[in-house]
C-alpha cells in the first residue's frame, strides 16, 4: 500500500505526568508494535497528536531519539485541543502521525559549546536538548542553559535547573522580568545574560526557542559576542494543519515551517524574522 | 499539428472517449459564465460565445461565429478535478474500550477526459503536481484524482483583456504535457497527440493530413491571442519592498473575500476540519480549500499574525510572485487573469505590481 502521511496511527498513553498546573507529559506507544519499532525521529522534530472528534495539534517530541521505549510529549494547555488532551488518562488512546520537520543540529554541534536559550513560558523542545546533551556529555564541550521568564512563578522545572547547574562543564543562567521574593537569580531580559555566558564564539552553537522578539534580540546579542549567524539556530512556530508542506498555513516567506523547519539557522529566516504580517 | 478533424466529426472523439470509459467534461455556459461540466453532446459547447473581461467585470456575448472555443477562461479552472474543494481524508471509529480505528477514504474517481484545457491551466496543473506529488510528501488523494485525468488541450485564439500568459511564458500556445491537443479553425480542428492514451484515441478518429493552408490559419488564429494588454515582470522584488505605502492603498480597497485565491489555478491552501458524528464514536477528518485572506489562516495561540486586508494581500502577492520562486523555482502566476476579473473591487495584480516596484 502507498504511504499516507495524512493518516494517524493509534497510540496508547502508557503514563501521564503532571509537570505544572497547566503542563503535562504524555508517554505514548503505538499499539501496532511493528510500527513502533519502525518509528525513529531526530531531536527537535514534532508529531501531530490527534484527539478523537476534536482535532490535531503539533507537539514536539520531548523524549530522547535513542530511547525507543516510549514517545514523550510535553503539552501546555492553551485552547480547544490542548484542554481536551489534558483530560486524558493513562490507558486512553490517541492518534499520532509523524515525525515531521527538521530538528536541532545535534550532529553539527558535537565537540562544541552548546548554548540553549529560551524565553517566555519554557520550551519543551529545548528541555529535551538539555537531556540529550547531558546523556552524551563527552560529545559536547560546555553546556550553557539560559532561560528568561516574565514572572518568577512562570519558571517550571525549577528543581531541574539546580541539578543541571551541578552537572560538569555546565552553566545555568536564569532571569525574570518581574522578580518575587526568594528569587536568587537575575532580573531583566534574557539578552542581558549573554554577557555572563562563558563560551567560545569560534566553536559554539546556539539554539533558541521562544517569542520571536526575544529570539531576534538574543540573536543580535550573540552576534555581538562574535557568534557567526550560521551557528545561531531558532525554533519557529506557525499555524499547522497538514505538517507535510501541503496546506500552506505554516508558510514563512518561501519556507514551509512544518517541513523546512521548525528549526532554522538564522541566515535562512533573518530577512523576515520579526517583520509584522509574516 | 499534422492531423485534421472535421467539425462534423468531433462527435467521434466524444464517442471514442466514452467507449474507452471516460466521463467527458467540457466547457459550457452556466449562469452567464463558461464553466467545465459533464459533456454528452457537442450541442452543449458554447458555439459563437465570446467573453468580455475587465477588472471586476465578466460578460458573455453570443456571436454568429462557428467556433466552440473562441473564449478565454471563465472563473472555474480545472483545479477542482485534482485538488477537490472539499474532501474527506479519513474517518475514525472508536470502540467500547476506547480503541481507535483509522481508515483512509481515498477517492476512487472515474476516468475523466477534460476537453478544452488552456495553456495557463496546464501550466498551473504542472505547478500543483510539483506541490502535491513531487515534494518530500506525496498526497495520495490528489494523486488518485490526477491519475484519472485525460487532458485535451485547446490552444487559445482569443485573449481577454485580463490575460497576460505571454508575459509569464505560459501561453497562449500549450507547451505543457497533454494527451491530445487541438487548434480550432472554421472547418474543424488540427490535432496532435502527446501520450500513448492520446495516440490510441486519435487512431480511432476519421483524421486527414492537415494541409499547409490549415496549419497557417491555425497559427494565425493563435497569434491573435498573443496580443495582450497586461504584463507582469518576471520576478518583482516584493520582499525588498515590504514597507511600500501602496500595500496600504490596496489593503483599503480589498474586501478580503478570498475570491482571488479560489479562482486561482495554483493556490493550494487548505484547512483540516474535524466533523464528529452525533453517535459520538465516529468522526471524519475533512479538508477544504482555505485562503490566506481568512483571519484563521495565520492564527496561533495568543497571536494572529495577519489580521487585516493589507497583511492578507501582502501575503498573497509576496507568496504568489516571490515565495513561489523559492519553493518551486518559478512564479506562482500563469497569467490566467482570473483574479483580476473576479475581484469585486477590481484589484489588478499587474497594475499593483507596477506600483509596488
Ligand atoms: C512545530 C511546533 C511544535 C510545537 N510543540 C509544542 C510542544 O511541545 N508543547 C506544546 O504545548 N505546544 C507545542 N506547540 C504549540 C501547539 O501546537 C499549540 O499550543 C496548539 O496547537 C494549540 O491548540 P489548541 O487547540 O489547544 O489552542 P487554540 O488556541 O484553541 O487553537 C485552535 C487551533 O489553532 C491552531 N494553533 C493554535 N496555536 C498554534 C500554535 N502555536 N502552533 C500551531 N498551530 C496552532 C491549532 O490548529 C489549534 O487546534 C508546537 C507548535 C508547533 C508549530
Ligand atoms: S495570480 Fe491571478 S492571474 Fe495569476 S494564475 Fe492566479 S488567478 Fe491567474
Ligand atoms: S498562501 Fe495565499 S497565495 Fe499562497 S497558495 Fe495559499 S491562498 Fe494562495
Ligand atoms: S502545516 Fe501544512 S504546509 Fe505546513
XYZ file of C-alpha atoms and ligand atoms in Angstrom:
708
model
C 0.000 0.000 0.000
C 1.137 3.532 -0.722
C 2.061 5.556 2.341
C -0.434 8.147 3.502
C 1.176 10.829 5.630
C -2.248 12.258 6.500
C -3.435 9.167 8.326
C -2.809 8.982 12.095
C -1.740 5.778 13.812
C -3.229 4.680 17.095
C -1.094 5.251 20.202
C -1.830 4.460 23.833
C -0.992 6.617 26.814
C 1.332 4.464 28.884
C 1.956 7.141 31.505
C 0.867 10.685 32.253
C 2.919 13.156 34.307
C 1.578 16.454 35.632
C 4.569 18.830 35.324
C 2.901 22.061 36.457
C -0.732 23.153 36.915
C -1.271 23.517 33.161
C 1.569 21.417 31.774
C 1.564 17.652 31.442
C 3.597 14.970 29.714
C 2.051 12.068 27.813
C 4.216 8.981 27.326
C 2.977 7.132 24.273
C 3.392 3.823 22.489
C 1.978 2.751 19.132
C -0.491 -0.095 19.581
C 0.956 -1.598 16.403
C 4.281 -2.729 17.852
C 5.811 -3.271 14.429
C 5.061 0.356 13.642
C 6.573 1.357 16.974
C 9.767 -0.482 16.086
C 9.973 1.327 12.741
C 9.396 4.758 14.257
C 12.527 6.942 14.538
C 12.966 10.673 14.989
C 15.593 13.381 15.480
C 15.801 15.746 18.456
C 13.612 18.773 17.706
C 11.151 17.049 15.366
C 7.433 17.085 16.116
C 4.331 14.933 15.783
C 0.700 15.702 15.091
C -1.365 14.414 18.024
C -4.991 13.667 17.269
C -7.753 13.554 19.846
C -10.891 11.721 18.773
C -13.558 14.068 17.445
C -11.599 17.176 18.474
C -8.658 17.583 16.104
C -4.911 17.632 15.691
C -2.136 19.735 17.219
C 1.594 19.982 16.525
C 3.642 18.900 19.552
C 7.411 18.482 19.766
C 8.854 15.155 20.753
C 10.327 15.505 24.219
C 11.892 12.076 24.666
C 15.356 11.015 23.578
C 15.726 9.822 19.967
C 17.681 6.795 21.163
C 15.045 5.803 23.731
C 12.825 3.584 21.618
C 10.626 2.567 24.545
C 8.133 5.448 24.673
C 7.478 8.700 22.834
C 7.033 11.654 25.197
C 5.163 14.880 24.561
C 5.015 17.760 26.998
C 1.913 19.832 26.406
C 0.832 23.221 27.686
C -2.911 23.779 27.987
C -3.836 26.828 25.948
C -7.046 26.173 23.998
C -9.547 23.814 22.473
C -7.471 20.757 21.684
C -4.856 21.005 24.425
C -7.574 21.496 27.058
C -9.239 18.294 25.944
C -5.899 16.441 25.777
C -5.333 17.379 29.411
C -8.388 15.323 30.417
C -6.877 12.080 29.154
C -5.670 9.376 31.500
C -3.225 6.506 31.341
C -4.640 3.773 29.117
C -6.504 6.170 26.800
C -5.912 6.169 23.059
C -4.858 8.925 20.674
C -3.865 9.266 17.064
C -0.312 10.223 16.103
C 1.401 10.942 12.826
C 4.992 11.961 12.342
C 7.785 12.636 12.863
C 7.884 15.842 10.844
C 10.310 18.654 10.142
C 13.969 19.388 10.653
C 15.298 19.064 14.186
C 18.171 20.654 16.109
C 21.700 20.439 14.652
C 22.892 17.941 17.277
C 25.438 16.289 14.974
C 26.942 19.600 13.831
C 27.194 20.715 17.475
C 29.377 17.771 18.534
C 32.631 18.782 20.153
C 31.455 22.387 20.519
C 29.919 24.569 23.188
C 26.128 24.381 23.223
C 24.025 27.369 24.276
C 20.345 26.726 24.914
C 18.402 29.952 25.232
C 14.687 30.074 25.897
C 12.302 32.857 26.655
C 8.704 33.144 27.687
C 6.923 30.132 29.059
C 9.606 27.483 28.981
C 10.167 25.410 25.963
C 9.771 21.646 25.840
C 11.927 21.171 22.736
C 14.866 22.812 24.458
C 14.462 20.852 27.675
C 14.803 17.706 25.610
C 18.070 19.027 24.170
C 19.407 19.561 27.699
C 18.719 15.908 28.425
C 20.161 14.904 25.083
C 23.455 16.673 25.809
C 23.679 15.526 29.421
C 23.230 11.903 28.348
C 26.084 12.329 25.867
C 28.162 14.689 27.974
C 31.533 13.688 26.484
C 30.382 14.528 22.946
C 29.883 18.201 23.650
C 32.065 20.924 25.164
C 30.413 23.453 27.507
C 26.662 23.452 28.053
C 25.063 26.799 28.808
C 21.389 26.902 29.709
C 19.721 30.303 29.706
C 16.082 30.869 30.490
C 14.174 34.100 30.798
C 10.625 34.270 32.148
C 8.182 37.087 32.780
C 7.296 36.291 36.372
C 9.326 34.136 38.703
C 6.358 31.766 39.119
C 6.475 31.037 35.382
C 9.667 29.066 35.867
C 8.673 25.429 35.719
C 11.036 22.556 36.396
C 12.871 24.828 38.818
C 14.462 21.945 40.679
C 15.825 20.612 37.413
C 17.819 23.791 36.924
C 19.659 23.103 40.196
C 20.510 19.588 39.041
C 21.691 20.877 35.691
C 23.809 23.615 37.275
C 25.662 20.912 39.179
C 26.494 18.933 36.036
C 30.083 19.086 34.795
C 31.096 21.929 32.481
C 27.598 23.361 32.662
C 26.409 26.894 33.339
C 22.810 27.802 34.184
C 21.645 31.409 33.903
C 18.102 32.348 34.858
C 16.306 35.648 34.834
C 12.812 37.039 35.276
C 11.375 40.377 34.145
C 9.473 40.691 37.395
C 11.070 39.034 40.367
C 9.306 37.960 43.526
C 10.556 37.069 46.969
C 13.287 34.479 47.291
C 14.380 34.688 43.670
C 18.119 34.034 43.751
C 18.729 34.693 40.058
C 18.881 37.729 37.747
C 16.278 40.354 36.992
C 15.743 41.562 33.437
C 15.683 40.179 29.928
C 17.409 37.001 28.838
C 19.514 39.032 26.395
C 21.183 40.708 29.367
C 22.539 37.324 30.470
C 24.529 36.737 27.355
C 27.439 38.759 28.667
C 27.759 36.292 31.556
C 27.759 33.199 29.371
C 31.166 31.525 29.132
C 31.605 30.054 25.686
C 33.958 30.161 22.738
C 32.197 32.028 19.909
C 34.515 30.396 17.377
C 33.384 26.957 18.478
C 29.790 27.119 19.690
C 26.236 26.510 18.547
C 23.271 28.421 19.994
C 19.729 27.026 19.946
C 16.915 29.486 20.588
C 13.266 28.966 21.386
C 10.681 31.498 22.478
C 8.797 34.571 21.297
C 10.186 35.972 18.050
C 11.056 39.358 19.565
C 13.120 37.618 22.230
C 14.833 35.389 19.653
C 15.683 38.361 17.471
C 17.163 40.330 20.369
C 19.066 37.260 21.565
C 20.451 36.552 18.102
C 21.638 40.146 17.967
C 23.376 39.865 21.350
C 25.043 36.622 20.223
C 26.255 38.286 17.029
C 27.817 40.983 19.170
C 29.665 38.303 21.121
C 31.084 37.130 17.795
C 28.971 34.057 17.158
C 28.540 33.611 13.379
C 24.955 33.694 12.042
C 25.068 30.115 10.774
C 25.739 28.883 14.308
C 22.568 30.515 15.639
C 19.521 28.204 15.329
C 15.907 29.130 16.053
C 12.720 27.143 16.515
C 9.745 28.714 14.726
C 6.026 28.237 15.246
C 3.104 28.866 12.906
C -0.418 27.553 12.455
C -0.237 23.980 11.195
C -2.813 21.681 9.693
C -1.109 19.164 7.431
C 2.509 19.090 8.713
C 3.662 17.823 5.305
C 4.119 21.073 3.376
C 0.774 20.975 1.547
C -1.846 23.076 3.375
C 0.081 26.365 3.251
C -0.755 27.507 6.782
C 2.757 27.475 8.189
C 4.395 29.403 5.350
C 7.068 31.873 6.350
C 8.066 33.679 3.179
C 9.080 30.928 0.793
C 9.539 28.357 3.513
C 7.147 25.768 4.960
C 7.916 25.657 8.673
C 6.478 22.137 9.005
C 8.886 20.578 6.528
C 11.767 23.058 6.073
C 11.774 23.925 9.802
C 10.647 24.226 12.533
C 14.345 24.657 13.353
C 16.291 27.084 11.149
C 19.779 28.556 11.043
C 19.441 32.343 11.308
C 20.536 33.203 7.724
C 17.572 31.256 6.277
C 14.957 33.373 8.039
C 16.602 36.591 9.216
C 15.039 38.644 6.372
C 11.542 38.054 7.741
C 12.160 37.446 11.436
C 10.098 39.937 13.402
C 8.522 41.504 10.275
C 4.888 42.167 11.085
C 2.481 40.098 8.998
C 4.782 37.118 8.287
C -0.138 19.540 -35.647
C -0.300 17.311 -38.613
C -3.825 15.886 -38.475
C -7.164 17.429 -39.229
C -10.505 16.521 -37.638
C -13.551 17.992 -39.385
C -16.006 19.801 -37.110
C -18.823 17.412 -38.015
C -16.576 14.503 -36.978
C -15.983 15.843 -33.470
C -18.696 13.546 -32.013
C -16.389 10.644 -32.935
C -13.998 11.941 -30.315
C -16.704 12.026 -27.646
C -17.774 8.509 -28.630
C -14.202 7.175 -28.556
C -13.714 8.687 -25.097
C -16.955 7.248 -23.763
C -16.121 3.826 -25.194
C -12.726 3.968 -23.527
C -14.529 4.506 -20.219
C -14.023 8.229 -19.789
C -16.513 10.620 -18.306
C -16.285 13.649 -20.633
C -16.045 17.131 -19.192
C -16.079 20.251 -21.320
C -16.880 23.954 -21.416
C -20.474 25.122 -21.312
C -22.492 28.044 -20.107
C -23.961 28.171 -16.618
C -25.361 31.322 -15.047
C -23.768 33.584 -17.594
C -20.280 32.166 -17.362
C -18.238 29.427 -19.010
C -17.613 26.520 -16.680
C -16.414 22.924 -17.029
C -19.094 20.279 -16.590
C -20.225 16.867 -17.882
C -20.365 16.903 -21.651
C -22.580 14.483 -23.537
C -23.000 16.253 -26.843
C -21.266 18.903 -28.942
C -24.501 20.910 -28.804
C -23.590 21.781 -25.199
C -20.388 23.543 -26.311
C -20.533 27.375 -26.247
C -20.651 27.899 -30.001
C -20.136 31.518 -31.004
C -19.885 32.725 -27.427
C -17.209 35.228 -26.529
C -16.304 36.785 -23.234
C -15.529 40.337 -22.330
C -13.373 40.693 -19.243
C -12.072 43.680 -17.308
C -11.207 44.190 -13.650
C -14.361 43.165 -11.712
C -16.131 42.507 -14.983
C -17.099 39.355 -16.927
C -19.810 39.202 -19.610
C -20.629 36.652 -22.290
C -21.833 37.647 -25.695
C -23.275 35.486 -28.474
C -21.805 35.992 -31.942
C -22.612 34.102 -35.129
C -19.114 32.651 -35.422
C -18.877 28.864 -35.842
C -16.222 28.449 -33.140
C -16.695 26.421 -29.961
C -13.539 27.527 -28.176
C -13.254 31.194 -29.076
C -13.404 32.425 -25.484
C -10.857 32.725 -22.730
C -11.140 31.139 -19.325
C -14.115 31.649 -17.018
C -13.953 31.511 -13.240
C -13.589 27.754 -12.924
C -10.184 26.311 -13.532
C -9.655 22.558 -13.773
C -8.209 22.664 -10.247
C -11.277 21.074 -8.596
C -10.703 17.898 -10.638
C -7.359 17.257 -8.964
C -7.461 19.265 -5.728
C -11.045 18.834 -4.548
C -12.673 21.866 -2.855
C -13.855 19.561 -0.094
C -12.627 16.054 0.527
C -12.777 13.511 3.304
C -9.277 12.371 4.244
C -10.078 9.674 6.765
C -12.615 8.511 9.283
C -12.029 7.140 12.737
C -14.173 4.744 14.696
C -13.920 4.403 18.467
C -14.935 1.128 20.054
C -16.212 0.446 23.582
C -12.728 0.109 25.018
C -11.746 3.475 23.518
C -9.582 1.986 20.775
C -9.378 3.971 17.582
C -9.607 2.539 14.096
C -8.434 4.952 11.413
C -9.474 4.429 7.838
C -8.240 6.439 4.869
C -11.012 7.465 2.489
C -9.042 7.672 -0.743
C -11.116 8.785 -3.718
C -11.857 6.298 -6.493
C -12.509 8.793 -9.271
C -13.941 7.724 -12.580
C -11.579 8.184 -15.541
C -12.295 11.703 -16.775
C -11.414 13.421 -20.032
C -11.338 17.216 -19.810
C -11.856 18.867 -23.179
C -10.772 22.442 -23.740
C -7.993 22.896 -21.166
C -5.989 26.070 -21.789
C -2.244 26.692 -21.666
C -2.377 28.718 -18.433
C -4.301 25.957 -16.674
C -1.962 23.219 -17.854
C 0.945 25.293 -16.568
C -0.909 25.684 -13.261
C -1.540 21.937 -13.150
C 2.169 21.296 -13.587
C 2.763 23.546 -10.568
C 0.140 21.773 -8.474
C 1.725 18.449 -9.456
C 5.038 19.780 -8.219
C 3.404 20.830 -4.943
C 1.298 17.756 -4.177
C 3.239 14.971 -5.894
C 6.880 15.814 -6.374
C 7.938 17.072 -2.939
C 9.039 15.200 0.150
C 5.479 14.007 0.853
C 3.145 12.622 -1.803
C -0.543 13.433 -1.469
C -2.350 10.191 -2.336
C -5.745 11.937 -2.648
C -4.513 14.381 -5.256
C -2.574 11.562 -6.900
C -5.642 9.358 -7.370
C -7.574 12.207 -8.980
C -4.652 13.296 -11.098
C -4.063 9.807 -12.474
C -7.720 9.562 -13.524
C -7.442 12.525 -15.910
C -7.021 12.630 -19.662
C -6.247 16.154 -20.821
C -7.391 17.532 -24.148
C -5.885 20.964 -24.599
C -7.104 23.687 -26.911
C -4.772 26.493 -27.978
C -6.250 29.926 -27.292
C -7.388 32.090 -30.181
C -8.804 34.957 -28.174
C -7.194 36.612 -25.185
C -9.328 38.514 -22.713
C -8.197 41.988 -21.735
C -7.242 40.445 -18.388
C -4.946 37.740 -19.861
C -1.169 38.015 -19.629
C 0.103 34.468 -20.217
C 2.548 35.775 -22.826
C 4.481 37.671 -20.184
C 4.531 34.717 -17.744
C 5.661 32.446 -20.586
C 2.745 30.034 -20.164
C 0.570 30.656 -23.241
C -1.374 31.094 -25.429
C 0.248 28.081 -27.087
C 0.203 24.916 -24.993
C 3.691 23.778 -24.042
C 2.962 21.540 -21.063
C 2.228 17.821 -21.424
C -1.227 16.903 -22.772
C -2.882 13.787 -24.139
C -4.467 15.453 -27.143
C -4.011 18.962 -28.452
C -6.479 20.846 -30.625
C -6.302 24.086 -32.594
C -9.634 25.304 -33.850
C -10.226 26.675 -37.376
C -13.585 27.276 -39.037
C -13.804 23.845 -40.672
C -12.641 21.868 -37.647
C -9.521 21.098 -35.627
C -5.862 20.484 -36.105
C -4.978 17.655 -33.793
C -1.880 16.067 -32.352
C -1.397 13.508 -29.635
C 1.038 13.827 -26.755
C 0.740 10.475 -24.987
C 0.025 6.813 -25.660
C -3.555 7.263 -24.452
C -3.928 10.238 -26.790
C -2.479 8.328 -29.745
C -4.824 5.374 -29.115
C -7.791 7.734 -29.242
C -6.509 9.582 -32.298
C -6.183 6.258 -34.135
C -9.962 5.806 -33.845
C -10.824 9.155 -35.428
C -11.504 9.934 -39.095
C -8.422 12.147 -39.445
C -6.934 13.514 -42.623
C -3.491 15.049 -43.058
C -3.593 18.758 -42.242
C -2.871 20.985 -45.249
C -0.332 23.805 -45.160
C -3.167 26.304 -45.508
C -4.966 24.841 -42.482
C -1.781 24.920 -40.415
C -1.166 28.500 -41.441
C -4.695 29.549 -40.456
C -4.333 27.852 -37.069
C -1.021 29.655 -36.443
C -2.550 32.985 -37.365
C -5.539 32.490 -35.111
C -3.272 31.607 -32.223
C -1.127 34.616 -32.977
C -4.180 36.820 -32.409
C -4.219 35.632 -28.795
C -0.657 36.826 -28.239
C -1.856 40.427 -28.475
C -2.273 41.084 -24.767
C -2.663 44.305 -22.819
C -1.283 43.252 -19.487
C 2.231 42.310 -18.430
C 3.889 41.044 -15.310
C 7.599 41.393 -14.599
C 9.368 38.030 -14.277
C 10.418 38.380 -10.668
C 9.192 41.551 -8.942
C 11.387 42.164 -5.847
C 8.392 42.311 -3.497
C 10.233 41.127 -0.379
C 12.523 44.119 -0.756
C 9.514 46.446 -0.718
C 7.536 45.232 2.270
C 7.140 48.768 3.616
C 5.879 50.261 0.362
C 2.873 52.545 1.042
C 0.978 51.021 -1.868
C 0.259 47.896 0.223
C -1.961 50.130 2.384
C -3.691 51.574 -0.662
C -4.589 48.102 -1.962
C -5.494 46.955 1.540
C -8.005 49.800 1.782
C -9.758 48.557 -1.387
C -9.540 44.813 -0.693
C -12.710 43.244 0.754
C -10.788 40.159 1.950
C -13.388 37.955 0.236
C -10.789 35.432 -0.934
C -12.230 35.240 -4.487
C -8.747 35.628 -5.939
C -7.473 32.573 -4.112
C -10.476 30.410 -5.047
C -10.295 31.217 -8.756
C -6.511 30.998 -8.885
C -5.463 27.718 -10.502
C -2.246 27.488 -8.479
C -3.369 28.358 -4.907
C -3.112 25.239 -2.786
C -4.038 26.340 0.733
C -6.484 24.152 2.611
C -7.608 23.529 6.146
C -8.449 20.395 8.077
C -11.863 20.227 9.697
C -12.978 17.623 12.205
C -16.603 16.525 11.889
C -17.685 14.287 14.767
C -20.766 12.226 14.139
C -23.702 12.518 16.510
C -23.163 8.882 17.535
C -20.107 10.119 19.424
C -17.845 7.336 18.167
C -17.347 8.137 14.513
C -15.524 11.205 13.314
C -14.498 12.430 9.889
C -11.375 14.409 9.080
C -12.035 16.581 6.089
C -10.023 19.108 4.154
C -11.438 22.203 2.484
C -9.948 24.933 0.375
C -8.699 27.738 2.561
C -7.370 31.184 1.767
C -4.655 33.418 3.145
C -7.376 36.104 3.194
C -9.083 34.300 6.110
C -8.200 35.508 9.621
C -7.800 31.927 10.904
C -5.168 31.141 8.281
C -2.383 32.636 10.386
C -3.759 32.139 13.904
C -1.570 30.672 16.574
C -2.478 30.692 20.196
C -2.431 34.223 21.572
C -1.381 35.777 18.271
C -2.933 36.341 14.900
C -0.059 37.027 12.550
C -2.178 38.617 9.812
C -5.407 40.346 10.769
C -6.225 42.962 8.125
C -6.616 43.208 4.357
C -3.246 44.891 3.888
C -1.475 41.976 5.565
C -3.580 39.413 3.690
C -2.955 40.987 0.313
C 0.752 41.349 1.008
C 0.967 37.678 1.989
C -0.918 36.706 -1.157
C 1.180 38.683 -3.601
C 4.553 38.061 -1.973
C 3.812 34.357 -1.917
C 2.420 34.160 -5.424
C 5.118 36.212 -7.134
C 8.178 35.822 -4.902
C 7.799 32.951 -2.390
C 6.949 30.564 -5.213
C 10.339 31.164 -6.806
C 11.960 29.819 -3.637
C 9.507 26.937 -3.339
C 9.090 25.832 -6.949
C 11.717 27.652 -8.989
C 9.184 29.853 -10.755
C 6.370 32.314 -10.122
C 3.006 31.007 -8.909
C 1.165 33.025 -11.560
C 0.437 31.617 -15.014
C -1.242 34.767 -16.329
C -4.818 33.458 -16.484
C -6.194 36.818 -15.333
C -8.976 35.269 -13.226
C -8.097 37.091 -10.021
C -8.491 40.374 -11.924
C -11.921 39.636 -13.425
C -13.375 38.033 -10.323
C -12.142 40.549 -7.753
C -15.259 42.538 -6.772
C -13.037 45.534 -6.011
C -11.278 45.344 -9.372
C -7.831 44.885 -7.859
C -5.466 44.057 -10.696
C -2.242 42.345 -9.721
C -0.406 43.526 -12.822
C -1.239 47.144 -12.010
C -0.490 46.724 -8.292
C 2.891 45.173 -9.029
C 3.720 48.109 -11.237
C 3.021 50.426 -8.284
C 4.912 48.236 -5.845
C 8.036 48.350 -7.987
C 6.376 22.760 15.413
C 5.556 23.020 16.642
C 5.891 22.395 17.827
C 5.123 22.604 18.967
N 5.482 21.950 20.132
C 4.720 22.107 21.235
C 5.028 21.398 22.451
O 5.972 20.621 22.509
N 4.214 21.584 23.510
C 3.144 22.437 23.470
O 2.447 22.562 24.484
N 2.840 23.125 22.359
C 3.593 22.977 21.223
N 3.260 23.679 20.085
C 2.112 24.574 20.103
C 0.818 23.801 19.961
O 0.709 23.260 18.660
C -0.370 24.750 20.208
O -0.326 25.180 21.525
C -1.680 24.046 19.963
O -1.858 23.834 18.576
C -2.834 24.872 20.498
O -4.015 24.169 20.207
P -5.372 24.441 20.980
O -6.471 23.835 20.155
O -5.281 23.951 22.357
O -5.442 26.025 21.021
P -6.438 27.067 20.301
O -5.960 28.408 20.673
O -7.860 26.696 20.640
O -6.116 26.839 18.805
C -7.011 26.378 17.816
C -6.206 25.760 16.676
O -5.290 26.690 16.104
C -4.064 26.065 15.750
N -2.977 26.572 16.609
C -3.127 27.337 17.705
N -1.932 27.641 18.234
C -0.993 27.051 17.468
C 0.422 27.009 17.507
N 1.131 27.612 18.470
N 1.056 26.327 16.549
C 0.365 25.687 15.578
N -0.989 25.699 15.476
C -1.657 26.380 16.422
C -4.278 24.597 16.001
O -4.795 24.007 14.833
C -5.313 24.627 17.108
O -6.024 23.428 17.269
C 4.013 23.487 18.927
C 3.688 24.116 17.740
C 4.440 23.911 16.606
C 4.069 24.594 15.330
S -2.490 35.054 -9.665
Fe -4.320 35.650 -10.843
S -3.623 35.727 -12.984
Fe -2.054 34.595 -11.832
S -2.617 32.420 -12.061
Fe -3.598 33.157 -10.143
S -5.659 33.840 -10.755
Fe -4.429 33.622 -12.646
S -0.742 31.491 0.851
Fe -2.335 32.601 -0.259
S -1.405 32.939 -2.296
Fe -0.273 31.319 -1.330
S -1.263 29.392 -2.009
Fe -2.176 29.972 -0.032
S -4.025 31.085 -0.554
Fe -2.701 31.074 -2.418
S 1.399 22.702 8.175
Fe 0.525 22.485 6.193
S 2.076 23.371 4.945
Fe 2.999 23.345 6.878
